[in-house]
PDB file of C-alpha atoms in Angstrom:
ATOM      1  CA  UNK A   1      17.871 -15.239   1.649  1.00  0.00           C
ATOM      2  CA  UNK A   2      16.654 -15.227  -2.292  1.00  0.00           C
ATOM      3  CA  UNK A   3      16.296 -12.400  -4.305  1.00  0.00           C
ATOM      4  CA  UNK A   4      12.669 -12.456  -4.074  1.00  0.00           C
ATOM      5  CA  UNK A   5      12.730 -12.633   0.037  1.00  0.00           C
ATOM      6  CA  UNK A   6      14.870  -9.822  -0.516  1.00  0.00           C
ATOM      7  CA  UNK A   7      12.717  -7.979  -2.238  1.00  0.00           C
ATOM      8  CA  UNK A   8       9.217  -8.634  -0.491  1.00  0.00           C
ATOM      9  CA  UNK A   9      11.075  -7.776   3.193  1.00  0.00           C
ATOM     10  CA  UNK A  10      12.057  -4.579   1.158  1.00  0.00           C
ATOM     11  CA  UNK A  11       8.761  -4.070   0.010  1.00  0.00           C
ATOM     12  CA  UNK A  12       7.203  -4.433   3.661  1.00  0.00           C
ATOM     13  CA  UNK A  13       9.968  -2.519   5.153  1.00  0.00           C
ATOM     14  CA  UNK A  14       8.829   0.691   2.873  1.00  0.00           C
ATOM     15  CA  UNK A  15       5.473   0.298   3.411  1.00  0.00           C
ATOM     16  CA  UNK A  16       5.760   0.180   7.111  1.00  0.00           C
ATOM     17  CA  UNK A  17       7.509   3.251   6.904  1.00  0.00           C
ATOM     18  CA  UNK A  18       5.274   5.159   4.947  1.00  0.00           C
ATOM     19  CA  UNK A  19       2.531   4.286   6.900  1.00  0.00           C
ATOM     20  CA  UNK A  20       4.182   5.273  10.162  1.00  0.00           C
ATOM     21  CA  UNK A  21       5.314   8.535   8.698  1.00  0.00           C
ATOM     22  CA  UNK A  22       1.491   9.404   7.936  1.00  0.00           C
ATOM     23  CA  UNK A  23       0.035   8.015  11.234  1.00  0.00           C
ATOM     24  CA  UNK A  24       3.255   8.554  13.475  1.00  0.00           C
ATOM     25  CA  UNK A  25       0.756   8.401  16.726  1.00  0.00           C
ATOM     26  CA  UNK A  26       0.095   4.261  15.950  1.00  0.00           C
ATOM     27  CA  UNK A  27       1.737   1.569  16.006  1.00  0.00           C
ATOM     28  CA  UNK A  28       0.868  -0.554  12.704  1.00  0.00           C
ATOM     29  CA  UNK A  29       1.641  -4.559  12.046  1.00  0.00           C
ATOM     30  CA  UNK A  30       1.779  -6.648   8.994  1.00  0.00           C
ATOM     31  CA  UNK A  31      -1.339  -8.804   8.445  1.00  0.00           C
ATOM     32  CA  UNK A  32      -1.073  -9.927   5.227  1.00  0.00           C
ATOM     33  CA  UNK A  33       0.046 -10.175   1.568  1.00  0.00           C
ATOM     34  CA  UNK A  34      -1.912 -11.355  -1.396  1.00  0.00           C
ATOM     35  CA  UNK A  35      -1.057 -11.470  -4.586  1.00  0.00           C
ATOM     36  CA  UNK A  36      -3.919 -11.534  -7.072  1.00  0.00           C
ATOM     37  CA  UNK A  37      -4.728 -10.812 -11.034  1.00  0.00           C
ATOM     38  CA  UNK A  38      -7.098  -7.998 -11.699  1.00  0.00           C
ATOM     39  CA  UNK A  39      -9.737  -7.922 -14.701  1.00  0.00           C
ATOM     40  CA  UNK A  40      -6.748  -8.040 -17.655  1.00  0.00           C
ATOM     41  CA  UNK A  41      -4.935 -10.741 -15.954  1.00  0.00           C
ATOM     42  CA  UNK A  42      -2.221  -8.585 -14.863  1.00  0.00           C
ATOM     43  CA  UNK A  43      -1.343  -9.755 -10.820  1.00  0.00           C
ATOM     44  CA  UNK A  44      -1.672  -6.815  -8.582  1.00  0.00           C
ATOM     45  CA  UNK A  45       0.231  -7.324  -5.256  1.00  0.00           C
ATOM     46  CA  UNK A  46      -1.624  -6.264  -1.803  1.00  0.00           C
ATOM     47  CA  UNK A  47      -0.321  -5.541   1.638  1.00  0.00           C
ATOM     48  CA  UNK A  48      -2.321  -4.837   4.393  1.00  0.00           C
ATOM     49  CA  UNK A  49      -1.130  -3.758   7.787  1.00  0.00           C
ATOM     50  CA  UNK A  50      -3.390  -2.722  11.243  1.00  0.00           C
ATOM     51  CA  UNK A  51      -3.363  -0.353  14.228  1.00  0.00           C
ATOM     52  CA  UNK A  52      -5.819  -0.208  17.101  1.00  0.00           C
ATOM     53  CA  UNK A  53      -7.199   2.728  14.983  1.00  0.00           C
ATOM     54  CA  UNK A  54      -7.139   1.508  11.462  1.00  0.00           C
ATOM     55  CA  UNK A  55      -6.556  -1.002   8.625  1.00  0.00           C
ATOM     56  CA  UNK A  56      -5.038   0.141   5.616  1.00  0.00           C
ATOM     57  CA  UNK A  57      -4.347  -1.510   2.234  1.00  0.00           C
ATOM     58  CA  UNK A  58      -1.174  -1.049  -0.039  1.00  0.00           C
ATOM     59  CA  UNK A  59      -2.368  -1.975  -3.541  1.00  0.00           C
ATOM     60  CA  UNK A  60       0.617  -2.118  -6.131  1.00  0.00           C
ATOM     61  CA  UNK A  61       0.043  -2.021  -9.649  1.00  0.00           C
ATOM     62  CA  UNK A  62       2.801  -2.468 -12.793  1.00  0.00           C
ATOM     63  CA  UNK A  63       3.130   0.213 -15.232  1.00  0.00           C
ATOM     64  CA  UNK A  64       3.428  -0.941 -18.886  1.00  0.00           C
ATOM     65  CA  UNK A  65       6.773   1.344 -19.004  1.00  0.00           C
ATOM     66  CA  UNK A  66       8.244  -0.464 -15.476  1.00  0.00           C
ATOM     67  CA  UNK A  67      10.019   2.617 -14.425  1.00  0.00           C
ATOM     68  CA  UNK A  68       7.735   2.643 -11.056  1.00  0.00           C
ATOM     69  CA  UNK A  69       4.250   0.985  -9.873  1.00  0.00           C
ATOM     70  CA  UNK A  70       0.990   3.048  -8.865  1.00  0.00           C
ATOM     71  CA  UNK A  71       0.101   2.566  -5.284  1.00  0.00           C
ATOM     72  CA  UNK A  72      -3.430   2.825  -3.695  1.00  0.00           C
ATOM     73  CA  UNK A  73      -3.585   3.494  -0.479  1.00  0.00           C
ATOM     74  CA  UNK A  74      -7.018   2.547   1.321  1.00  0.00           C
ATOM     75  CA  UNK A  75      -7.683   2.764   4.893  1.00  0.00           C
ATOM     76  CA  UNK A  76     -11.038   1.186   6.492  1.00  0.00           C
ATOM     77  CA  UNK A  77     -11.781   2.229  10.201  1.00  0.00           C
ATOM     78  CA  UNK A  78     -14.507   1.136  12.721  1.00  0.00           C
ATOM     79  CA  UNK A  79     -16.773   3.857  11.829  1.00  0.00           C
ATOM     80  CA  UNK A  80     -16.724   3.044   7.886  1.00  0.00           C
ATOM     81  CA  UNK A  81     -16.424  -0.984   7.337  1.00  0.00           C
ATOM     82  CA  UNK A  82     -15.181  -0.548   3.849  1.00  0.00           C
ATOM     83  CA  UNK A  83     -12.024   0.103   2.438  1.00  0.00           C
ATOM     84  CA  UNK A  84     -12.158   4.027   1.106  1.00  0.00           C
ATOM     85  CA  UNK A  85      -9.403   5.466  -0.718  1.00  0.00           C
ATOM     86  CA  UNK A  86      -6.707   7.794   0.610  1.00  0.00           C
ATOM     87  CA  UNK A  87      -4.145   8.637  -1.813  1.00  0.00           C
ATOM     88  CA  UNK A  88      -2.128   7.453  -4.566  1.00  0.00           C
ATOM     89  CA  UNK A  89       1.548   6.717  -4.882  1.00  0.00           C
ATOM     90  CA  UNK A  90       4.569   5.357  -6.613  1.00  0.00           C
ATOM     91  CA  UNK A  91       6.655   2.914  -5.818  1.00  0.00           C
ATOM     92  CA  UNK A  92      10.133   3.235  -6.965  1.00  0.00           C
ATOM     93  CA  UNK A  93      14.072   1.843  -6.316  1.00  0.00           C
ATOM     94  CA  UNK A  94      12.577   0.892  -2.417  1.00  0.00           C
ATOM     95  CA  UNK A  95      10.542   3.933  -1.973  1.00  0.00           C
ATOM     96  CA  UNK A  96       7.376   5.070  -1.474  1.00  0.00           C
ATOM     97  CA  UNK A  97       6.519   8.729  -2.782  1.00  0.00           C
ATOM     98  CA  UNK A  98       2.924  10.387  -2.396  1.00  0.00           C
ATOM     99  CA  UNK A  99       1.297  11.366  -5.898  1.00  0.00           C
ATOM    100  CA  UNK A 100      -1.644  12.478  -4.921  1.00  0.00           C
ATOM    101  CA  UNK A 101      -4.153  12.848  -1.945  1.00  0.00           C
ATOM    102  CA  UNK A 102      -7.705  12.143  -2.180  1.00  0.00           C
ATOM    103  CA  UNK A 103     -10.510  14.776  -0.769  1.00  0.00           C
ATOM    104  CA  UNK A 104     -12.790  12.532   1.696  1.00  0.00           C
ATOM    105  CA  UNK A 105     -16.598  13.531   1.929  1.00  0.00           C
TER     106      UNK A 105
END
């Protein structure tokens, strides 16, 4: 396995995790990564895993300094068809770490 297998099962891995440790009542699976650039042409990498419940959206942004990326957490459920978001995080040495939660309406 490369480096950058490595590093993208790592990246799942941690996600999964995170997820499972918020919603510890549902079982979530991978459905997809994308990688895509945003409006400055910086590429933003996006995970997106699913319950019977929910869908929720990893969103991973670099940081000019590198020391971590800012994660956006979304969720979308069946009574709101859009993606809202949850909270924010970092993502640093393998880990996921809440920075902040958002207030829903």
């Amino acid at each position: 396995m490369d480096e950058k297998t490595a590093q993208a099962k790592t990246l799942q891995a941690s996600c999964l995790s995170f997820i499972t440790a918020l919603f510890p009542e549902e079982t979530f699976r991978f459905i997809e990564k994308q990688v895509l650039p945003d409006a400055f042409g910086h590429t933003g990498t996006h995970l997106t895993f699913k319950s019977t419940e929910r869908e929720l959206k990893l969103s991973f942004v670099s940081q000019a300094h590198s020391r971590f990326e800012r994660v956006f957490l979304a969720e979308k459920t069946s009574k709101s068809p859009f993606f809202s978001r949850m909270m924010e995080a970092t993502y640093e040495e393998g880990q996921l770490y809440i920075h902040h939660v958002l207030k829903s309406d």
